[in-house]
mmCIF file of C-alpha atoms in Angstrom:
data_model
loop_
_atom_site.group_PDB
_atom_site.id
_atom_site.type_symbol
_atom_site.label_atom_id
_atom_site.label_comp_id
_atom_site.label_asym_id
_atom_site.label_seq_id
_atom_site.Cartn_x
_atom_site.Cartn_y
_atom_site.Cartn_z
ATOM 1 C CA UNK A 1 35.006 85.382 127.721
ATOM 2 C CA UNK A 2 37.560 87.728 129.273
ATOM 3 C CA UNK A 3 35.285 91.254 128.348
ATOM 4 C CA UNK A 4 32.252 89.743 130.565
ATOM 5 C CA UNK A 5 34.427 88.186 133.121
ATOM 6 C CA UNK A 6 36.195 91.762 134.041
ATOM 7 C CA UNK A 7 33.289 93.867 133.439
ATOM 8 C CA UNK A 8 31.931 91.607 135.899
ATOM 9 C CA UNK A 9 34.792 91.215 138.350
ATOM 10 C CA UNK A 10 36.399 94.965 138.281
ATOM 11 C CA UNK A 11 33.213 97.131 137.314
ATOM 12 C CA UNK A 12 30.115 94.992 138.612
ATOM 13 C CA UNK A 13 27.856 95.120 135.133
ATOM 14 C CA UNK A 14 27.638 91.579 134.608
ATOM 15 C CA UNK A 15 26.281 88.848 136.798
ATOM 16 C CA UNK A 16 28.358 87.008 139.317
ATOM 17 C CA UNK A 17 28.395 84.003 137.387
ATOM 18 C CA UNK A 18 30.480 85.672 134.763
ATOM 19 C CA UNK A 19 33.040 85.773 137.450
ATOM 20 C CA UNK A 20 32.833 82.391 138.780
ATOM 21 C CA UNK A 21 37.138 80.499 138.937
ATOM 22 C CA UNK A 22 37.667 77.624 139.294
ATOM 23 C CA UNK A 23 41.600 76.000 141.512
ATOM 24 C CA UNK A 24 42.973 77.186 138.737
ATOM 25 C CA UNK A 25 42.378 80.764 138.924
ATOM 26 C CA UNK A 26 40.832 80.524 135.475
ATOM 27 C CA UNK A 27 37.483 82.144 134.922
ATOM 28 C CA UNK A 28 34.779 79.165 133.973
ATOM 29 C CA UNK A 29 31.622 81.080 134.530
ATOM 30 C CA UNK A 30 32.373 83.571 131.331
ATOM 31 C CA UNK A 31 33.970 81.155 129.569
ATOM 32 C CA UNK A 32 30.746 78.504 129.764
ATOM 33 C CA UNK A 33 28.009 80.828 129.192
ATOM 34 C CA UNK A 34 30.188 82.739 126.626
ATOM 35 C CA UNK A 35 30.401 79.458 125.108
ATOM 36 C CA UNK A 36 27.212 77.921 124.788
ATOM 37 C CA UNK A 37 25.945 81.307 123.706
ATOM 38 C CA UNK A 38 27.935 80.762 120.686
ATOM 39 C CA UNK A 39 27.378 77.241 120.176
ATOM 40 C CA UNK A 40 23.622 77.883 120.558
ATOM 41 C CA UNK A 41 24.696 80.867 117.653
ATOM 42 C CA UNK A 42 26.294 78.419 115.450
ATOM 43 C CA UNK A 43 23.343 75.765 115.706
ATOM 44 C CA UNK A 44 21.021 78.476 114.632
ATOM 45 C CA UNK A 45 22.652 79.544 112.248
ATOM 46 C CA UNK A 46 23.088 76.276 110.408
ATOM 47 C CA UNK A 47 19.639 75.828 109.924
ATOM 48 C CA UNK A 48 18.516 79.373 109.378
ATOM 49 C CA UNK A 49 19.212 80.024 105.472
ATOM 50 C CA UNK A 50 20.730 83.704 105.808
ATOM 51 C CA UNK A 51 21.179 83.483 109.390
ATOM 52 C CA UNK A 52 25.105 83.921 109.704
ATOM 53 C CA UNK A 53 24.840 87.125 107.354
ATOM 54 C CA UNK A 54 21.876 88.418 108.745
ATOM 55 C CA UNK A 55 23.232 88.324 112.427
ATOM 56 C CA UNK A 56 26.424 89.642 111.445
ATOM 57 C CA UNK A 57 24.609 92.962 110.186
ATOM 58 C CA UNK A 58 22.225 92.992 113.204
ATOM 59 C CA UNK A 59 26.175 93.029 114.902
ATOM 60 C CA UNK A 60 27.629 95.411 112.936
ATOM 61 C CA UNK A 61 24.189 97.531 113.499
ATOM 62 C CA UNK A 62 24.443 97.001 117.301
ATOM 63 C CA UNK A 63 28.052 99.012 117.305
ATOM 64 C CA UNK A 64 26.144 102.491 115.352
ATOM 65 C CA UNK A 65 24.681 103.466 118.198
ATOM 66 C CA UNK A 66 28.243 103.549 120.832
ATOM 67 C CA UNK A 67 30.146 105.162 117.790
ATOM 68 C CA UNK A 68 27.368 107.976 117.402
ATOM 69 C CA UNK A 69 26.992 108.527 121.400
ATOM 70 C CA UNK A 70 31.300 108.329 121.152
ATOM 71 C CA UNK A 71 30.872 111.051 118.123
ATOM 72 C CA UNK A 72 28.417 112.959 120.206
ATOM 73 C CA UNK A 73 30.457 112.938 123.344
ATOM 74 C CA UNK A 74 33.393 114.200 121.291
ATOM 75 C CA UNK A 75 31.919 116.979 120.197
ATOM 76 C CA UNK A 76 30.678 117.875 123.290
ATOM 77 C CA UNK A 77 34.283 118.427 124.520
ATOM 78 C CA UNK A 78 35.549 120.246 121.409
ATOM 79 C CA UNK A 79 32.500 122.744 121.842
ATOM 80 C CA UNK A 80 32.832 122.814 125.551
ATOM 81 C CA UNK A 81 36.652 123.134 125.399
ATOM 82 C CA UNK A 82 37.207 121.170 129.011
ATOM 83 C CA UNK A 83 40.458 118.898 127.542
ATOM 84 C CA UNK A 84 41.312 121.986 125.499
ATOM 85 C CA UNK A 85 43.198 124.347 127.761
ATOM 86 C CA UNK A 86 46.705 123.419 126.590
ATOM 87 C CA UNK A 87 45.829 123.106 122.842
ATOM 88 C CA UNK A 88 46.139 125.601 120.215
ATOM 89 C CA UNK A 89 42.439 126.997 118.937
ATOM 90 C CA UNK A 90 43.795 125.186 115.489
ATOM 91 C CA UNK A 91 44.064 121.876 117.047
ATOM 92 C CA UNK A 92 40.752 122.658 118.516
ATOM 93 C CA UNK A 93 38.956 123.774 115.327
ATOM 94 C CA UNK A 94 40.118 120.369 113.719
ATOM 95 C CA UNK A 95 38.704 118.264 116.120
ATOM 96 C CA UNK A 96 35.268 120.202 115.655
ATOM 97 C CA UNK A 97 35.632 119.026 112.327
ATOM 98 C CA UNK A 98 36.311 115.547 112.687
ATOM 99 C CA UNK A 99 34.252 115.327 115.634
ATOM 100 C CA UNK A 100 31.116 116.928 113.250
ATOM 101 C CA UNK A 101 31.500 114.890 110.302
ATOM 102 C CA UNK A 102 31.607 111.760 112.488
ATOM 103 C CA UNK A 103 28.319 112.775 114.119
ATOM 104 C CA UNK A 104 26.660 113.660 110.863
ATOM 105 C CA UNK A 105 28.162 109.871 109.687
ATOM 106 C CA UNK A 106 26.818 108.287 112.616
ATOM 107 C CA UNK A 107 23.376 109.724 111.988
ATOM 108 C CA UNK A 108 23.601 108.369 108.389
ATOM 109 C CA UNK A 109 24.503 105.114 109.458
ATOM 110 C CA UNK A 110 21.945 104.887 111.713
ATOM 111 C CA UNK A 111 19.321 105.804 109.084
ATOM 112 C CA UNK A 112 21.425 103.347 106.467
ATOM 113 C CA UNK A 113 20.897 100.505 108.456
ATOM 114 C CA UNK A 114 17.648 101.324 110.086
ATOM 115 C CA UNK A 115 15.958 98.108 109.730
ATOM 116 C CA UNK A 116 18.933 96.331 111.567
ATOM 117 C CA UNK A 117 19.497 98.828 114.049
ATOM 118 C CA UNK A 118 15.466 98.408 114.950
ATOM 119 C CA UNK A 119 15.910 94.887 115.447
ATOM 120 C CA UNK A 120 18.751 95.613 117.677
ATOM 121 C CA UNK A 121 16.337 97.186 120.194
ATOM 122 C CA UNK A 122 15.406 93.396 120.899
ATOM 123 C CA UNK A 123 19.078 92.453 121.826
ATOM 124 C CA UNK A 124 19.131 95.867 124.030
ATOM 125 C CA UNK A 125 15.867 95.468 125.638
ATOM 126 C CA UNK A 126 16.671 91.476 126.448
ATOM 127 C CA UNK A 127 20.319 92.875 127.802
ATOM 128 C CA UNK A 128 18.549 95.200 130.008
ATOM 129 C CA UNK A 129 16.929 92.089 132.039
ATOM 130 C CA UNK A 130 20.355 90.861 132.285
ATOM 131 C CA UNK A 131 21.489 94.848 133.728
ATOM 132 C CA UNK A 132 18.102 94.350 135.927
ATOM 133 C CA UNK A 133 19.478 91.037 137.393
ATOM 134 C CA UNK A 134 22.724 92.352 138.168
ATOM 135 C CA UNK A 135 21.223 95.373 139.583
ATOM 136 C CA UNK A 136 19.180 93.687 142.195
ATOM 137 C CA UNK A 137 21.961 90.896 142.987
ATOM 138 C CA UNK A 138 24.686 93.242 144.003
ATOM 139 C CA UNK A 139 21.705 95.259 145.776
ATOM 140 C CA UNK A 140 21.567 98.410 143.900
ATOM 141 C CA UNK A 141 18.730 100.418 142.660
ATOM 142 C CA UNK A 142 17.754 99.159 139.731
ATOM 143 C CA UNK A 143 17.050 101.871 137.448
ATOM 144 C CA UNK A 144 17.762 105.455 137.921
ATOM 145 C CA UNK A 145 15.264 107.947 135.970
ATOM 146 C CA UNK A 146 17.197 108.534 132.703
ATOM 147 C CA UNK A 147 18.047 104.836 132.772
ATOM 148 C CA UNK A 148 13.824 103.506 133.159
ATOM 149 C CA UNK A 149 13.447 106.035 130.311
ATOM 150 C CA UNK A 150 15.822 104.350 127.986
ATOM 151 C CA UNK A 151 14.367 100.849 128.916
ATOM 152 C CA UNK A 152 10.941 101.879 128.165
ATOM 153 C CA UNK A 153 11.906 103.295 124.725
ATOM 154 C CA UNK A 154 13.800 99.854 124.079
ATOM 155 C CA UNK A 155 10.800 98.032 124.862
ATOM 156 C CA UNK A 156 8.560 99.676 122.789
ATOM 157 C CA UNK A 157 11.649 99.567 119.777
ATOM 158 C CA UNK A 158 11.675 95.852 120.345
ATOM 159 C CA UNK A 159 7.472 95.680 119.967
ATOM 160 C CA UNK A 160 7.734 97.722 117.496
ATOM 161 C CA UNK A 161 11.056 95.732 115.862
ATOM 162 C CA UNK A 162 8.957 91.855 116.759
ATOM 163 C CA UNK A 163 5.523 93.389 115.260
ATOM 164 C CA UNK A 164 6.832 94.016 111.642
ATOM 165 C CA UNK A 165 9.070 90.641 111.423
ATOM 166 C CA UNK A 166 6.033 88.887 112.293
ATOM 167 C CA UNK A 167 4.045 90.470 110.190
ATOM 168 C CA UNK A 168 6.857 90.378 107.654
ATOM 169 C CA UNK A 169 7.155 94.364 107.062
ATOM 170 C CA UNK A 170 10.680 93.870 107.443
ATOM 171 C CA UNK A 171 12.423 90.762 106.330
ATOM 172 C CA UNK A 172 15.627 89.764 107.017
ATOM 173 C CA UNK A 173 16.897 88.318 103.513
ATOM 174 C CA UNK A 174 20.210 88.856 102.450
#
């Protein structure tokens, strides 16, 4: 509950509700919908066979994409060299090392787990209605151009994700 209630209290991307206190100074919006969302996890999976396992790889799927954008990022600044004025061209070399095996890695995992990281476009595309929301309460634009662009693509991953498990292309059995 605490990770929605300050991202929506100090930096603004959750709703307001997530930030609702009560007399006590204690933060019952996050900690209600935070939850029931887990209850409502719990109840599901109970009755769904594999669904603990299978939602704890969709999970695990769901953190490829921020380490290979991280990965990315970091080699971005090796090759660059902007946080590299005060370190030796050997300190520099071994962080285009690490920071190029972990991007190659990241790619692999990606492919690796490609069925659950397709079905993770759903959870993306569904959190961008919540990022919509939040946009338009606190007034803002809602999407700038790069940002429609990776909305669209998540909406036609999670079509694309929805079409083959109903069509049962890809299954989730563990």
């Amino acid at each position: 509950a605490e990770v929605p209630f300050i991202a929506g209290e100090k930096d603004g991307l959750f709703p307001k509700v997530f930030t609702l206190k009560n007399k006590a100074n204690f933060p019952v919006g996050a900690l209600l919908i935070t939850a029931a969302c887990q209850q409502a996890y719990l109840i599901i999976a109970y009755f769904y066979k594999a669904g603990y396992l299978a939602t704890v790889l969709l999970a695990v799927s769901m953190v490829l994409l921020p380490y290979l954008f991280t990965a990315i990022y970091a080699l971005l600044l090796v090759v660059s060299g902007k946080t590299y004025e005060a370190e030796s061209p050997k300190e520099r070399f071994k962080d285009l090392v690490i920071s190029s095996v972990a991007v190659i890695y990241g790619i692999w995992l990606l492919y690796a787990a490609r069925k659950y990281f397709l079905l993770s476009s759903i959870l993306y595309f569904v959190g961008g209605f919540v990022f919509i929301a939040n946009r338009r309460w606190r007034r803002q634009k809602v999407f700038n151009k790069y940002e429609m662009i990776v909305f669209f693509i998540l909406g036609f991953l999670s079509v694309v994700s929805l079409t083959a498990l109903l069509t049962g292309y890809v299954v989730l059995k563990i």
